[in-house]
């Protein structure tokens, strides 16, 4: 069963997807569904003995191209509709025991090209209005398969957080005749204290308004709406930047650092969004080597984050970790 | 018409990425990506708005 139920109190859709309760949960390595299929062994999601990067439609999708009819009837106050869209799994490597941070820059560059292809293909579907490419990494994030992979959700509406970003960017564009994130990037680069890494194509910062201690944003140096606008050279530089930031995360406390990685690209709703500025956000849940940042009462009840740390101090730590990882 | 905004942003076809489209027995799609190095000139970005 999978359907969208309208929450009139917050004005947003909730996905009800009960079949996901039965999804594969921390299988032993020999039964990993994301590994290549080995001769004589269980057939996995990828029925080949080897591959470079594989993408497949999720076996337990929240959104589908042809979703089932809702199992319940909605009301005028609480409409219900099919959960239309797409859910894909992006398997980064045939190796079970690696992470994106451990992959060579050339491999990350190839992954960026796959992200572009998926974004382009899904964006072309008439019903799709927004494509979210993301990675959940680490058990504390809720990952159920440890094999290195990311996911793609394609929505037939613009979800609340991208919609809010769009509204803010559109407002700034209207009132200042300039891009909001271009202004933010210029300010961060001018001050420099929160910049953790930079090359000719992008800048990584723990932003002034970070919600998580090590929240890191990767921003293109020039104004662009999606990965599709990157040149070949810029793709290489983005791959370098991703690797440096990710290895820096792992160096912070000398363990494989969990995070959510979220690609914020322009909506594909058929409208022009010239004010939208592409960026990647990393939301790592750790606030120290042993302590997690929880979304507790104030965050969940009021929608207001409390960050117990200073972005400037955390940026100095991460900058040093990135520097030592690259040395 | 509906998809014009995105189509305008798509750069020249990428010559290094290859995609094999397959269908699993249960009907789900599987895409296998392979890559070939080329010596082609670097692509240029599509025109995009810049206000600052």
Short mmCIF file of C-alpha atoms in Angstrom, two decimals:
data_model
loop_
_atom_site.label_atom_id
_atom_site.label_comp_id
_atom_site.label_asym_id
_atom_site.label_seq_id
_atom_site.Cartn_x
_atom_site.Cartn_y
_atom_site.Cartn_z
CA UNK A 1 0.00 0.00 0.00
CA UNK A 2 1.34 3.41 -0.92
CA UNK A 3 -0.55 6.70 -1.02
CA UNK A 4 -0.29 10.40 -0.29
CA UNK A 5 -2.38 11.69 2.60
CA UNK A 6 -2.82 15.45 2.96
CA UNK A 7 -1.94 17.04 6.30
CA UNK A 8 -4.13 20.17 6.39
CA UNK A 9 -2.48 21.38 9.59
CA UNK A 10 0.94 21.83 7.96
CA UNK A 11 -0.26 21.98 4.37
CA UNK A 12 1.89 19.10 3.18
CA UNK A 13 1.66 15.56 1.87
CA UNK A 14 2.61 12.51 3.94
CA UNK A 15 3.56 9.28 2.17
CA UNK A 16 1.95 6.19 3.65
CA UNK A 17 3.97 3.21 2.38
CA UNK A 18 3.28 0.22 4.58
CA UNK A 19 5.05 -2.30 2.32
CA UNK A 20 8.36 -0.67 3.29
CA UNK A 21 8.06 -2.27 6.75
CA UNK A 22 9.17 -5.52 5.09
CA UNK A 23 12.27 -4.16 3.35
CA UNK A 24 15.63 -5.87 3.69
CA UNK A 25 17.18 -4.96 7.04
CA UNK A 26 20.93 -5.32 7.67
CA UNK A 27 21.46 -8.62 5.82
CA UNK A 28 24.79 -10.45 6.30
CA UNK A 29 27.36 -9.60 3.57
CA UNK A 30 26.74 -12.88 1.69
CA UNK A 31 23.10 -11.84 1.24
CA UNK A 32 23.64 -8.19 0.33
CA UNK A 33 21.15 -7.34 -2.46
CA UNK A 34 23.41 -4.58 -3.81
CA UNK A 35 26.48 -6.76 -4.46
CA UNK A 36 27.09 -8.27 -7.92
CA UNK A 37 25.61 -11.75 -8.36
CA UNK A 38 28.39 -14.27 -7.71
CA UNK A 39 28.34 -17.68 -9.45
CA UNK A 40 26.40 -20.20 -7.40
CA UNK A 41 25.23 -17.55 -4.94
CA UNK A 42 21.92 -15.79 -4.36
CA UNK A 43 20.78 -13.60 -7.25
CA UNK A 44 21.03 -9.99 -6.16
CA UNK A 45 19.43 -6.83 -7.56
CA UNK A 46 22.26 -6.76 -10.12
CA UNK A 47 22.32 -10.15 -11.90
CA UNK A 48 25.86 -9.77 -13.27
CA UNK A 49 29.25 -10.77 -11.83
CA UNK A 50 30.57 -7.22 -12.07
CA UNK A 51 29.50 -3.66 -12.84
CA UNK A 52 30.77 -0.10 -12.54
CA UNK A 53 27.73 1.91 -11.38
CA UNK A 54 24.22 0.46 -11.38
CA UNK A 55 20.84 2.12 -10.90
CA UNK A 56 17.58 0.26 -10.43
CA UNK A 57 14.02 0.97 -9.42
CA UNK A 58 13.57 0.43 -5.69
CA UNK A 59 11.88 -2.83 -4.74
CA UNK A 60 10.14 -1.03 -1.88
CA UNK A 61 9.26 2.33 -3.44
CA UNK A 62 7.49 5.20 -1.75
CA UNK A 63 6.65 6.61 -5.21
CA UNK A 64 5.96 4.71 -8.43
CA UNK A 65 5.34 5.50 -12.08
CA UNK A 66 2.11 3.51 -11.91
CA UNK A 67 1.14 3.63 -8.24
CA UNK A 68 -1.70 1.56 -6.80
CA UNK A 69 -4.99 3.25 -6.08
CA UNK A 70 -5.16 4.57 -2.52
CA UNK A 71 -6.43 1.99 -0.05
CA UNK A 72 -8.52 4.56 1.78
CA UNK A 73 -10.93 7.29 0.71
CA UNK A 74 -9.95 10.86 1.39
CA UNK A 75 -12.20 13.66 2.54
CA UNK A 76 -12.47 17.29 1.49
CA UNK A 77 -10.34 18.20 4.49
CA UNK A 78 -7.85 15.36 4.10
CA UNK A 79 -7.54 14.37 0.42
CA UNK A 80 -5.75 11.18 -0.55
CA UNK A 81 -4.09 10.50 -3.88
CA UNK A 82 -1.72 7.97 -5.48
CA UNK A 83 1.99 8.31 -4.65
CA UNK A 84 3.15 8.95 -8.20
CA UNK A 85 6.83 9.41 -9.04
CA UNK A 86 9.96 7.29 -8.91
CA UNK A 87 12.34 5.79 -6.38
CA UNK A 88 15.71 4.60 -7.64
CA UNK A 89 18.76 3.11 -5.96
CA UNK A 90 22.22 4.16 -7.17
CA UNK A 91 24.88 1.55 -6.37
CA UNK A 92 28.25 3.29 -6.36
CA UNK A 93 30.51 0.26 -6.55
CA UNK A 94 30.52 -3.54 -6.82
CA UNK A 95 32.63 -3.55 -3.64
CA UNK A 96 30.65 -4.07 -0.46
CA UNK A 97 33.20 -2.65 1.94
CA UNK A 98 33.94 0.78 0.50
CA UNK A 99 32.44 4.23 0.93
CA UNK A 100 32.15 7.20 -1.39
CA UNK A 101 34.96 8.88 0.55
CA UNK A 102 37.27 5.96 -0.22
CA UNK A 103 36.59 5.97 -3.94
CA UNK A 104 39.08 7.64 -6.32
CA UNK A 105 38.24 11.05 -7.75
CA UNK A 106 37.76 9.49 -11.20
CA UNK A 107 35.02 7.22 -9.80
CA UNK A 108 33.25 10.12 -8.10
CA UNK A 109 33.40 11.99 -11.40
CA UNK A 110 31.63 9.05 -13.04
CA UNK A 111 29.01 9.06 -10.32
CA UNK A 112 28.34 12.76 -11.01
CA UNK A 113 27.78 11.86 -14.67
CA UNK A 114 25.29 9.18 -13.60
CA UNK A 115 23.50 11.67 -11.34
CA UNK A 116 23.23 14.03 -14.33
CA UNK A 117 21.81 11.31 -16.52
CA UNK A 118 19.21 10.26 -13.95
CA UNK A 119 18.21 13.89 -13.25
CA UNK A 120 17.88 14.55 -16.97
CA UNK A 121 15.88 11.38 -17.64
CA UNK A 122 13.51 11.73 -14.70
CA UNK A 123 13.04 15.47 -15.33
CA UNK A 124 11.74 14.69 -18.81
CA UNK A 125 8.85 12.63 -17.49
CA UNK A 126 5.78 14.87 -17.77
CA UNK A 127 4.48 14.12 -14.28
CA UNK A 128 7.77 14.75 -12.46
CA UNK A 129 8.23 18.18 -10.90
CA UNK A 130 11.14 17.63 -8.56
CA UNK A 131 14.09 15.19 -8.42
CA UNK A 132 15.95 14.66 -5.16
CA UNK A 133 19.27 12.83 -5.34
CA UNK A 134 20.57 11.90 -1.91
CA UNK A 135 22.63 9.53 0.18
CA UNK A 136 21.92 8.36 3.70
CA UNK A 137 25.15 7.03 5.18
CA UNK A 138 25.52 5.22 8.49
CA UNK A 139 23.30 3.20 10.77
CA UNK A 140 22.57 6.23 12.96
CA UNK A 141 20.88 7.80 9.92
CA UNK A 142 18.69 4.71 9.52
CA UNK A 143 20.53 3.01 6.68
CA UNK A 144 19.42 -0.62 6.34
CA UNK A 145 21.99 -1.70 3.71
CA UNK A 146 25.66 -0.92 4.31
CA UNK A 147 26.74 -1.43 0.68
CA UNK A 148 27.70 2.03 -0.67
CA UNK A 149 24.69 3.49 -2.41
CA UNK A 150 22.52 6.55 -2.77
CA UNK A 151 18.92 7.08 -3.76
CA UNK A 152 16.79 9.20 -6.05
CA UNK A 153 13.23 10.25 -5.31
CA UNK A 154 11.21 11.89 -8.07
CA UNK A 155 8.04 13.71 -7.01
CA UNK A 156 4.98 14.88 -8.94
CA UNK A 157 4.97 17.98 -6.77
CA UNK A 158 7.63 20.27 -5.28
CA UNK A 159 8.18 19.10 -1.68
CA UNK A 160 8.09 21.60 1.22
CA UNK A 161 11.82 22.27 1.76
CA UNK A 162 12.67 22.87 -1.93
CA UNK A 163 9.48 24.95 -2.20
CA UNK A 164 10.58 27.09 0.73
CA UNK A 165 14.08 27.53 -0.75
CA UNK A 166 12.51 28.52 -4.05
CA UNK A 167 10.31 31.06 -2.33
CA UNK A 168 13.28 32.60 -0.51
CA UNK A 169 15.44 32.69 -3.65
CA UNK A 170 12.59 34.14 -5.71
CA UNK A 171 11.96 36.82 -3.08
CA UNK A 172 15.61 37.86 -2.94
CA UNK A 173 15.82 37.90 -6.73
CA UNK A 174 12.76 40.15 -6.90
CA UNK A 175 13.83 42.60 -4.23
CA UNK A 176 17.60 42.72 -4.86
CA UNK A 177 17.80 41.78 -8.55
CA UNK A 178 20.47 39.27 -7.53
CA UNK A 179 20.84 35.64 -6.52
CA UNK A 180 20.51 34.87 -2.81
CA UNK A 181 23.16 32.15 -2.73
CA UNK A 182 25.55 34.13 -4.93
CA UNK A 183 25.34 36.86 -2.27
CA UNK A 184 25.74 34.32 0.55
CA UNK A 185 28.72 32.73 -1.18
CA UNK A 186 30.38 36.10 -1.71
CA UNK A 187 29.87 36.93 1.96
CA UNK A 188 31.29 33.58 3.13
CA UNK A 189 34.32 33.92 0.85
CA UNK A 190 34.91 37.50 1.97
CA UNK A 191 34.89 36.49 5.64
CA UNK A 192 36.63 33.17 5.02
CA UNK A 193 36.20 31.87 8.57
CA UNK A 194 33.62 29.25 7.66
CA UNK A 195 35.11 28.18 4.34
CA UNK A 196 36.50 24.64 4.69
CA UNK A 197 37.60 23.92 1.12
CA UNK A 198 37.62 25.68 -2.21
CA UNK A 199 38.71 25.11 -5.79
CA UNK A 200 38.02 26.91 -9.08
CA UNK A 201 34.52 25.41 -9.43
CA UNK A 202 33.08 25.26 -5.93
CA UNK A 203 33.35 26.36 -2.32
CA UNK A 204 32.56 24.25 0.76
CA UNK A 205 31.38 26.09 3.86
CA UNK A 206 29.81 25.44 7.21
CA UNK A 207 27.28 28.21 6.67
CA UNK A 208 26.70 31.06 9.10
CA UNK A 209 23.26 29.60 9.81
CA UNK A 210 24.33 25.94 10.19
CA UNK A 211 21.72 23.83 11.99
CA UNK A 212 24.02 20.85 12.59
CA UNK A 213 27.56 21.28 14.02
CA UNK A 214 29.25 19.94 10.89
CA UNK A 215 26.57 20.92 8.36
CA UNK A 216 28.48 21.62 5.17
CA UNK A 217 27.25 23.20 1.97
CA UNK A 218 29.02 22.80 -1.34
CA UNK A 219 28.23 25.73 -3.62
CA UNK A 220 29.14 26.30 -7.27
CA UNK A 221 31.23 29.41 -7.74
CA UNK A 222 29.12 30.47 -10.69
CA UNK A 223 25.36 30.72 -10.78
CA UNK A 224 23.84 27.49 -12.09
CA UNK A 225 20.65 25.59 -11.45
CA UNK A 226 21.71 21.95 -11.72
CA UNK A 227 24.49 19.49 -12.46
CA UNK A 228 23.49 19.62 -16.12
CA UNK A 229 25.16 23.00 -16.48
CA UNK A 230 28.60 21.84 -15.33
CA UNK A 231 31.41 21.67 -17.89
CA UNK A 232 33.60 18.56 -18.08
CA UNK A 233 36.34 20.40 -16.22
CA UNK A 234 33.92 21.52 -13.53
CA UNK A 235 32.73 17.93 -13.07
CA UNK A 236 36.32 16.94 -12.31
CA UNK A 237 36.65 19.77 -9.81
CA UNK A 238 33.35 18.87 -8.14
CA UNK A 239 34.54 15.27 -7.82
CA UNK A 240 37.73 16.51 -6.16
CA UNK A 241 35.77 18.72 -3.80
CA UNK A 242 33.39 15.91 -2.85
CA UNK A 243 36.26 13.58 -2.11
CA UNK A 244 38.13 16.17 -0.05
CA UNK A 245 35.08 17.04 2.05
CA UNK A 246 34.14 13.39 2.60
CA UNK A 247 37.66 12.32 3.57
CA UNK A 248 37.81 15.36 5.84
CA UNK A 249 34.64 14.17 7.57
CA UNK A 250 36.23 10.75 8.14
CA UNK A 251 39.37 12.40 9.54
CA UNK A 252 37.46 14.47 12.10
CA UNK A 253 37.12 11.63 14.60
CA UNK A 254 38.88 8.84 12.71
CA UNK A 255 35.76 6.88 11.89
CA UNK A 256 33.58 6.64 8.83
CA UNK A 257 31.41 9.72 9.32
CA UNK A 258 27.64 9.30 8.86
CA UNK A 259 25.76 11.98 6.95
CA UNK A 260 22.82 12.81 4.76
CA UNK A 261 23.96 14.21 1.40
CA UNK A 262 21.26 16.16 -0.45
CA UNK A 263 21.53 17.55 -3.97
CA UNK A 264 19.38 20.67 -4.25
CA UNK A 265 18.74 21.11 -7.97
CA UNK A 266 16.27 23.25 -9.83
CA UNK A 267 12.70 21.89 -10.01
CA UNK A 268 11.66 20.37 -13.32
CA UNK A 269 8.06 21.61 -13.28
CA UNK A 270 8.30 23.21 -16.71
CA UNK A 271 8.73 26.69 -15.27
CA UNK A 272 11.86 28.79 -15.45
CA UNK A 273 13.62 29.34 -12.11
CA UNK A 274 16.52 31.67 -12.99
CA UNK A 275 16.97 32.57 -9.32
CA UNK A 276 17.63 28.97 -8.24
CA UNK A 277 21.24 28.24 -7.24
CA UNK A 278 22.30 24.58 -7.19
CA UNK A 279 24.06 23.30 -4.07
CA UNK A 280 24.81 20.13 -2.15
CA UNK A 281 24.09 19.94 1.57
CA UNK A 282 25.72 17.52 3.99
CA UNK A 283 23.87 17.03 7.26
CA UNK A 284 26.03 14.90 9.59
CA UNK A 285 24.30 13.87 12.84
CA UNK A 286 27.41 13.79 15.07
CA UNK A 287 28.19 16.82 17.25
CA UNK A 288 31.30 15.22 18.78
CA UNK A 289 33.12 11.90 18.50
CA UNK A 290 30.55 10.18 20.71
CA UNK A 291 27.47 12.39 20.75
CA UNK A 292 24.66 12.83 18.29
CA UNK A 293 22.56 15.85 17.48
CA UNK A 294 18.91 14.81 17.85
CA UNK A 295 15.91 16.51 16.35
CA UNK A 296 14.13 16.87 19.67
CA UNK A 297 11.34 19.03 21.04
CA UNK A 298 12.33 22.44 19.73
CA UNK A 299 13.35 21.15 16.30
CA UNK A 300 10.36 18.83 15.89
CA UNK A 301 7.79 20.90 17.77
CA UNK A 302 8.73 24.40 16.70
CA UNK A 303 10.76 23.80 13.54
CA UNK A 304 13.60 25.79 15.10
CA UNK A 305 17.03 24.22 15.26
CA UNK A 306 19.32 24.69 18.25
CA UNK A 307 22.98 24.33 17.33
CA UNK A 308 25.13 23.84 20.43
CA UNK A 309 28.30 24.82 18.57
CA UNK A 310 29.77 27.76 16.69
CA UNK A 311 29.98 27.33 12.93
CA UNK A 312 33.29 29.23 12.96
CA UNK A 313 34.90 26.77 15.40
CA UNK A 314 33.55 23.67 13.67
CA UNK A 315 34.71 25.06 10.32
CA UNK A 316 38.25 25.44 11.70
CA UNK A 317 38.16 21.78 12.81
CA UNK A 318 36.84 20.53 9.50
CA UNK A 319 39.22 22.71 7.48
CA UNK A 320 42.13 21.20 9.38
CA UNK A 321 40.79 17.67 8.88
CA UNK A 322 40.37 18.27 5.14
CA UNK A 323 43.89 19.70 4.98
CA UNK A 324 45.39 16.72 6.80
CA UNK A 325 43.43 14.27 4.65
CA UNK A 326 44.80 15.89 1.51
CA UNK A 327 48.38 16.09 2.77
CA UNK B 1 6.07 23.04 -23.77
CA UNK B 2 5.92 21.81 -20.20
CA UNK B 3 9.52 20.60 -20.21
CA UNK B 4 11.11 23.43 -22.16
CA UNK B 5 12.88 24.97 -19.15
CA UNK B 6 14.95 21.87 -18.47
CA UNK B 7 15.58 20.93 -22.07
CA UNK B 8 17.19 24.30 -22.66
CA UNK B 9 19.78 23.52 -20.02
CA UNK B 10 20.91 20.15 -21.34
CA UNK B 11 24.44 20.37 -22.76
CA UNK B 12 25.76 18.42 -25.73
CA UNK B 13 25.43 14.63 -25.36
CA UNK B 14 28.10 13.14 -23.18
CA UNK B 15 30.29 10.77 -25.15
CA UNK B 16 31.97 9.03 -22.22
CA UNK B 17 28.92 7.65 -20.44
CA UNK B 18 27.17 4.52 -21.70
CA UNK B 19 23.90 3.20 -20.32
CA UNK B 20 22.42 -0.24 -20.78
CA UNK B 21 18.68 -0.31 -20.06
CA UNK B 22 17.37 -3.62 -18.78
CA UNK B 23 14.09 -4.84 -17.32
CA UNK B 24 14.08 -7.20 -14.36
CA UNK B 25 11.66 -10.17 -14.28
CA UNK B 26 9.34 -8.25 -11.95
CA UNK B 27 9.19 -5.34 -14.41
CA UNK B 28 11.54 -2.97 -12.62
CA UNK B 29 14.15 -1.09 -14.65
CA UNK B 30 17.87 -1.66 -14.19
CA UNK B 31 20.42 0.72 -15.71
CA UNK B 32 24.04 -0.36 -16.00
CA UNK B 33 26.52 2.44 -16.57
CA UNK B 34 29.92 2.05 -18.17
CA UNK B 35 32.41 4.70 -19.13
CA UNK B 36 34.88 5.22 -21.94
CA UNK B 37 37.61 7.82 -21.83
CA UNK B 38 37.61 10.20 -24.78
CA UNK B 39 40.00 12.91 -25.89
CA UNK B 40 37.25 15.27 -26.92
CA UNK B 41 37.46 18.98 -26.21
CA UNK B 42 35.91 20.09 -22.91
CA UNK B 43 32.25 20.98 -23.11
CA UNK B 44 31.10 24.52 -22.50
CA UNK B 45 28.28 25.24 -20.09
CA UNK B 46 24.83 26.18 -21.24
CA UNK B 47 24.03 29.83 -20.76
CA UNK B 48 22.60 30.42 -17.33
CA UNK B 49 21.46 33.57 -15.59
CA UNK B 50 23.91 35.40 -13.39
CA UNK B 51 22.91 38.44 -11.47
CA UNK B 52 25.69 38.92 -8.97
#
